[in-house]
Short mmCIF file of C-alpha atoms in Angstrom, two decimals:
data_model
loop_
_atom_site.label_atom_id
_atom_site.label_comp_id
_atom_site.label_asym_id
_atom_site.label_seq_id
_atom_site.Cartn_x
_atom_site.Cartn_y
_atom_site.Cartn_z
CA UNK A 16 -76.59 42.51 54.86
CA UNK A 17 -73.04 42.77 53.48
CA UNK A 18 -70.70 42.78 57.54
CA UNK A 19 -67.04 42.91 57.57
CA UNK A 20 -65.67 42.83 61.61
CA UNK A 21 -62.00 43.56 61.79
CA UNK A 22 -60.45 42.23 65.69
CA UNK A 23 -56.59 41.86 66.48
CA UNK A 24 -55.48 45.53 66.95
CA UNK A 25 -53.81 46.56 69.13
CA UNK A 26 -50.40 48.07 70.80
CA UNK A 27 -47.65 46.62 69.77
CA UNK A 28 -43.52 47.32 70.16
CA UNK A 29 -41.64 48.31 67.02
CA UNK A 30 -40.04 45.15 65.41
CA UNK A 31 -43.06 43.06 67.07
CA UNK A 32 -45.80 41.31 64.80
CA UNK A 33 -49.73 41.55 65.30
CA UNK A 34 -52.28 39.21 62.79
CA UNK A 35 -55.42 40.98 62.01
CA UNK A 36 -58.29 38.71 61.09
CA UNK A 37 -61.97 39.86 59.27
CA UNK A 38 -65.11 37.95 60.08
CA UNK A 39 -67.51 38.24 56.66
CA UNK A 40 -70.75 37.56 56.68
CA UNK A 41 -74.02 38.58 54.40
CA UNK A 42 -72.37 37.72 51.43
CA UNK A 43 -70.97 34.45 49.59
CA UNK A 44 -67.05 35.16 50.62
CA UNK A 45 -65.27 32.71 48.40
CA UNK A 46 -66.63 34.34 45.68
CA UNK A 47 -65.23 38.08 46.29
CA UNK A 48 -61.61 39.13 46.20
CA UNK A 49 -60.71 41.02 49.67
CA UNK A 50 -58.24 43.74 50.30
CA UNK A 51 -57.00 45.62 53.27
CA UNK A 52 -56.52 49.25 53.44
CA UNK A 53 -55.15 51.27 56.49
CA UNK A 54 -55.13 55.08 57.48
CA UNK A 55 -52.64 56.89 59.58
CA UNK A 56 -54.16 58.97 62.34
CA UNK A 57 -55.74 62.10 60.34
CA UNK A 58 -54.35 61.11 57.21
CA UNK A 59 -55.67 59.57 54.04
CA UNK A 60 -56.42 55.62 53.06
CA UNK A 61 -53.73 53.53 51.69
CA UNK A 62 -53.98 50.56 49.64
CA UNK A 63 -51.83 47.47 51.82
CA UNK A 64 -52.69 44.42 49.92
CA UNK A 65 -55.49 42.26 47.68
CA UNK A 66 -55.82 38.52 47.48
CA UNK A 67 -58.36 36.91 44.89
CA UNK A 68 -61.09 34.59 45.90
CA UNK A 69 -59.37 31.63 45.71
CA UNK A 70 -56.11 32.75 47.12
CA UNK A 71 -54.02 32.53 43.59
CA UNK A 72 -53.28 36.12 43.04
CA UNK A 73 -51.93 37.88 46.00
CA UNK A 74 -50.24 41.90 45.68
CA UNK A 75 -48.99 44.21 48.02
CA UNK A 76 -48.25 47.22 48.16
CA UNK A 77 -44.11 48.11 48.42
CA UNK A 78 -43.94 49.49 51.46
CA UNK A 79 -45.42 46.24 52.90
CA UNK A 80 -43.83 43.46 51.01
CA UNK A 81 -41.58 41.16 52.81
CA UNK A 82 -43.60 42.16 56.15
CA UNK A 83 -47.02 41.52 55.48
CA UNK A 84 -48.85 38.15 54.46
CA UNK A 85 -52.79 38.30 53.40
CA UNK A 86 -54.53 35.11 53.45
CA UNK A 87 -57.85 33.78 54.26
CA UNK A 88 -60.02 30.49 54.74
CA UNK A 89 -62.60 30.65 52.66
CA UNK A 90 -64.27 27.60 54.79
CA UNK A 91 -64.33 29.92 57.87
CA UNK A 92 -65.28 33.38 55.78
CA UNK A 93 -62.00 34.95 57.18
CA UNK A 94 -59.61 37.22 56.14
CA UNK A 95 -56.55 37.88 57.46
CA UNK A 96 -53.22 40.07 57.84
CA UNK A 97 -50.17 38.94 59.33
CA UNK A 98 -47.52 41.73 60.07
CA UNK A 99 -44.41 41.50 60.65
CA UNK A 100 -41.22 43.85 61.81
CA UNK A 101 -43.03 46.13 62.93
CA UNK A 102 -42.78 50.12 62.64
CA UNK A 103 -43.98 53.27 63.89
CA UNK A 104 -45.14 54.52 60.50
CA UNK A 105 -47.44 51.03 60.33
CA UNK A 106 -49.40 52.79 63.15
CA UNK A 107 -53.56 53.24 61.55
CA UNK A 108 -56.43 51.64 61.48
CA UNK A 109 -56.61 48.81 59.19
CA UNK A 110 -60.03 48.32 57.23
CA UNK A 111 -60.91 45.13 55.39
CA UNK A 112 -62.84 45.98 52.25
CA UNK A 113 -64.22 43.57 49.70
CA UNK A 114 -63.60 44.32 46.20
CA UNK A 115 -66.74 44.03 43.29
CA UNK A 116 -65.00 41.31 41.08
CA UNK A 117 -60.91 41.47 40.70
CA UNK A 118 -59.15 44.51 40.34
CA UNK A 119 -62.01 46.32 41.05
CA UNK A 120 -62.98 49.34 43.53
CA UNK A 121 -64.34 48.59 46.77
CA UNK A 122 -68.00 48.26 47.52
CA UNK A 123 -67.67 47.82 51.23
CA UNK A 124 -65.60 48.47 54.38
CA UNK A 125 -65.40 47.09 58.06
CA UNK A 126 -65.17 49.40 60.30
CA UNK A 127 -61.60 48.91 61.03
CA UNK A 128 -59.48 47.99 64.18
CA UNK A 129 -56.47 50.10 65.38
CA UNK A 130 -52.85 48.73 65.70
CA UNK A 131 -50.39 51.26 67.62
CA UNK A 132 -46.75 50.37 67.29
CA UNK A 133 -44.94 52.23 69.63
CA UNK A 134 -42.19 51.48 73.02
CA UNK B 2 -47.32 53.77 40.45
CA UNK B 3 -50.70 56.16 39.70
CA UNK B 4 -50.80 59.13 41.42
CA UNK B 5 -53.74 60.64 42.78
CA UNK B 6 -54.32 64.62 43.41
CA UNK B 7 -57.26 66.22 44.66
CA UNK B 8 -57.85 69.40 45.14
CA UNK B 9 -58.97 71.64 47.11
CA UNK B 10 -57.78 70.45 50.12
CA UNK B 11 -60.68 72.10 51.96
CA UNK B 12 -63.92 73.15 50.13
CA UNK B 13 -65.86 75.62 51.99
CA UNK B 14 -69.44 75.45 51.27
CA UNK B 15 -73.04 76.64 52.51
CA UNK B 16 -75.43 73.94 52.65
CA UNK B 17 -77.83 74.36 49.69
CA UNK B 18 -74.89 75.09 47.20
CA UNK B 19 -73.23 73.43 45.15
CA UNK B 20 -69.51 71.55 45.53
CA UNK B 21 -67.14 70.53 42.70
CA UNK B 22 -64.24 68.12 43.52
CA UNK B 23 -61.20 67.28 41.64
CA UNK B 24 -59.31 64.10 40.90
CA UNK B 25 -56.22 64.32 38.65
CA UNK B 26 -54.39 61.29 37.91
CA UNK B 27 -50.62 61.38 36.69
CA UNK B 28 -51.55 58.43 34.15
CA UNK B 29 -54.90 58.01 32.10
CA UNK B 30 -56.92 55.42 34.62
CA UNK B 31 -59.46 54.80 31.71
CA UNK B 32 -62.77 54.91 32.88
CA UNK B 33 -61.45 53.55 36.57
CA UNK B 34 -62.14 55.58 38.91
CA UNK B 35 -64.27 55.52 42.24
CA UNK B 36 -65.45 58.18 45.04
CA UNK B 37 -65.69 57.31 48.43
CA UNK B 38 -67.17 59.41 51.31
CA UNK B 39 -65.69 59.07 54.24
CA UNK B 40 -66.96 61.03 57.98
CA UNK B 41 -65.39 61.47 61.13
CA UNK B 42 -64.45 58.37 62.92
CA UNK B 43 -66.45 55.80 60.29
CA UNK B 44 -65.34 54.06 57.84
CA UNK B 45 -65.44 55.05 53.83
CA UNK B 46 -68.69 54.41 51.67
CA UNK B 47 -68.74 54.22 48.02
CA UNK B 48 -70.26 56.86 46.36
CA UNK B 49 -69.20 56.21 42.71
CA UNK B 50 -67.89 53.71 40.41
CA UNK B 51 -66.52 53.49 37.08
CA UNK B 52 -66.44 57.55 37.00
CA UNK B 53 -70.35 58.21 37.24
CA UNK B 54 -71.83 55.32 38.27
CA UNK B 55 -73.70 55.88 41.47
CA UNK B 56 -73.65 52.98 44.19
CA UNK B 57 -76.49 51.69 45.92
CA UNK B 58 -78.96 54.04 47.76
CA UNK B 59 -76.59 57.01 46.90
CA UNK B 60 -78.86 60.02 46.29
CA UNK B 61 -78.81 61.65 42.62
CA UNK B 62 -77.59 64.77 44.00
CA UNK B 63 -73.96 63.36 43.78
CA UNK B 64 -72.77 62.76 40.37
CA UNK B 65 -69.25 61.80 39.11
CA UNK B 66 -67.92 62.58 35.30
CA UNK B 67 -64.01 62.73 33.46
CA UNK B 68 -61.88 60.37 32.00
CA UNK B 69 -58.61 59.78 31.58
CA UNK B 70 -56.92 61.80 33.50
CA UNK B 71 -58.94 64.45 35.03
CA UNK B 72 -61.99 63.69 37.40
CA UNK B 73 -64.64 65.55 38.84
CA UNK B 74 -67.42 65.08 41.91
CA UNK B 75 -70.31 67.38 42.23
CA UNK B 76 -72.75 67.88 44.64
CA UNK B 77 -75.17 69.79 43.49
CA UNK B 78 -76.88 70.75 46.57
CA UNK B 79 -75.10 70.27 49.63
CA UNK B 80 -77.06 68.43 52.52
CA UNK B 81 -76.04 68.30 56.65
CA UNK B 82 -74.85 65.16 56.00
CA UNK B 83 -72.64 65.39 53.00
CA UNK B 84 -70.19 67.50 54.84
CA UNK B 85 -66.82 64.70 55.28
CA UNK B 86 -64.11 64.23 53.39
CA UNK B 87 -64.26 62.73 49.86
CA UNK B 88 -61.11 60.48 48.40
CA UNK B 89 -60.53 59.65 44.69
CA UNK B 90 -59.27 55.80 43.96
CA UNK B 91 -58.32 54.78 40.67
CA UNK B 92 -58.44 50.68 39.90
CA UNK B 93 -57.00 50.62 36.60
CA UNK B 94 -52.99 50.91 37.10
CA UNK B 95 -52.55 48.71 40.08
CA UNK B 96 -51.06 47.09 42.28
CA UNK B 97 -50.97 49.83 44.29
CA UNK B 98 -54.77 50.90 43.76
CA UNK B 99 -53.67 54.67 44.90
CA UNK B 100 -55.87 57.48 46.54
CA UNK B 101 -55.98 60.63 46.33
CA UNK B 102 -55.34 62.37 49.37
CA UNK B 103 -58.61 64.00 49.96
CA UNK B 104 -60.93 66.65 50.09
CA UNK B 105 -62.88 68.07 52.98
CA UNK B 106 -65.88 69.23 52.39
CA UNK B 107 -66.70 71.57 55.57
CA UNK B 108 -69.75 74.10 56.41
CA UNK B 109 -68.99 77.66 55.05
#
């Protein structure tokens, strides 16, 4: 059984930094590319960033570049998000999601952790 | 970037009928295009891939067609359960890989 657990949300000050990590499991993780995707309190999803199975091809989306870093260890079936400066608006919960091959939709979801940027 | 528009916001519906969902994409998104369900305080499930394609263990009574541009989801006989909200993704014009905002589908 496919299992994506999202940990590291939390409440952080605007300006401060937060890294989200995904445990994976069920599934043969180096071989998937992996994506995060957040949504606002009562609002839709939003794309935040892919990276490939082995880590070459990395995208985010604009509103995140410069802030945000995806990686992941494909030795310890981990995914991660590392965010920087930041904002109010970065306030949702953030879902990992693995992607069916590369640049493909999204076959499944964790079940998200929440990160609350706020003073 | 590909944007996403569904519509209605808000589908009323009586369980038993049927529900038809819209997806319109400002740029073709081939054949690119997935459904995911999504209900309160869970996390989405894929529904549909590649416009009509139905995931795993996803019941026939959901059923996706378009191309292009213009998208549609039908349920053809609304269950208890269906009633969530539905988002549009398109994979074909990215990065971003947009959504649409949604559609709730709620009990008439």
């Amino acid at each position: 059984e496919v299992q994506l657990v999202e940990s590291g949300g939390g409440l952080v000050k605007p300006g401060g930094s937060l890294r989200l990590s995904c445990a994976a499991s069920g599934f043969t993780f180096s071989s998937y590319s992996m994506n995060w995707v957040r949504q606002a309190p009562g609002k839709g999803l939003e794309w935040v960033s892919s990276i490939s199975s082995s880590s070459r091809y990395i995208y985010y989306a604009d509103s995140m570049k410069g802030r945000f870093t995806i990686s992941r260890d494909n030795a310890k079936n981990s995914l991660y998000l590392q965010m920087n400066s930041l904002r109010a608006e970065d306030t949702a919960v953030y879902y990992c999601a693995r992607e069916v091959g590369s640049g493909s939709y999204i076959d499944y979801w964790g079940q998200g952790t929440l990160v609350t940027v706020s003073s | 970037e590909t944007v996403m528009t569904q519509s209605p916001a808000t589908l009323s519906v009586s369980p038993g009928e049927r529900a038809t969902l819209s997806c319109r994409a400002s740029q073709s998104v081939t054949s690119k295009l997935a459904w995911y369900q999504q209900k309160r305080g869970q996390a989405p499930r894929l529904l549909i891939y590649d416009v009509s394609t139905r995931a795993t263990g996803i019941p026939a009574r959901f059923s996706g067609s378009g191309s292009g541009t213009e998208f549609t989801l039908t349920i053809s006989s609304l269950q208890s359960e269906d009633f969530a909200v539905y988002y549009c993704q398109q994979y074909n014009n990215w990065p971003p890989k947009t959504f649409g905002q949604g559609t709730k589908v709620e009990i008439k």
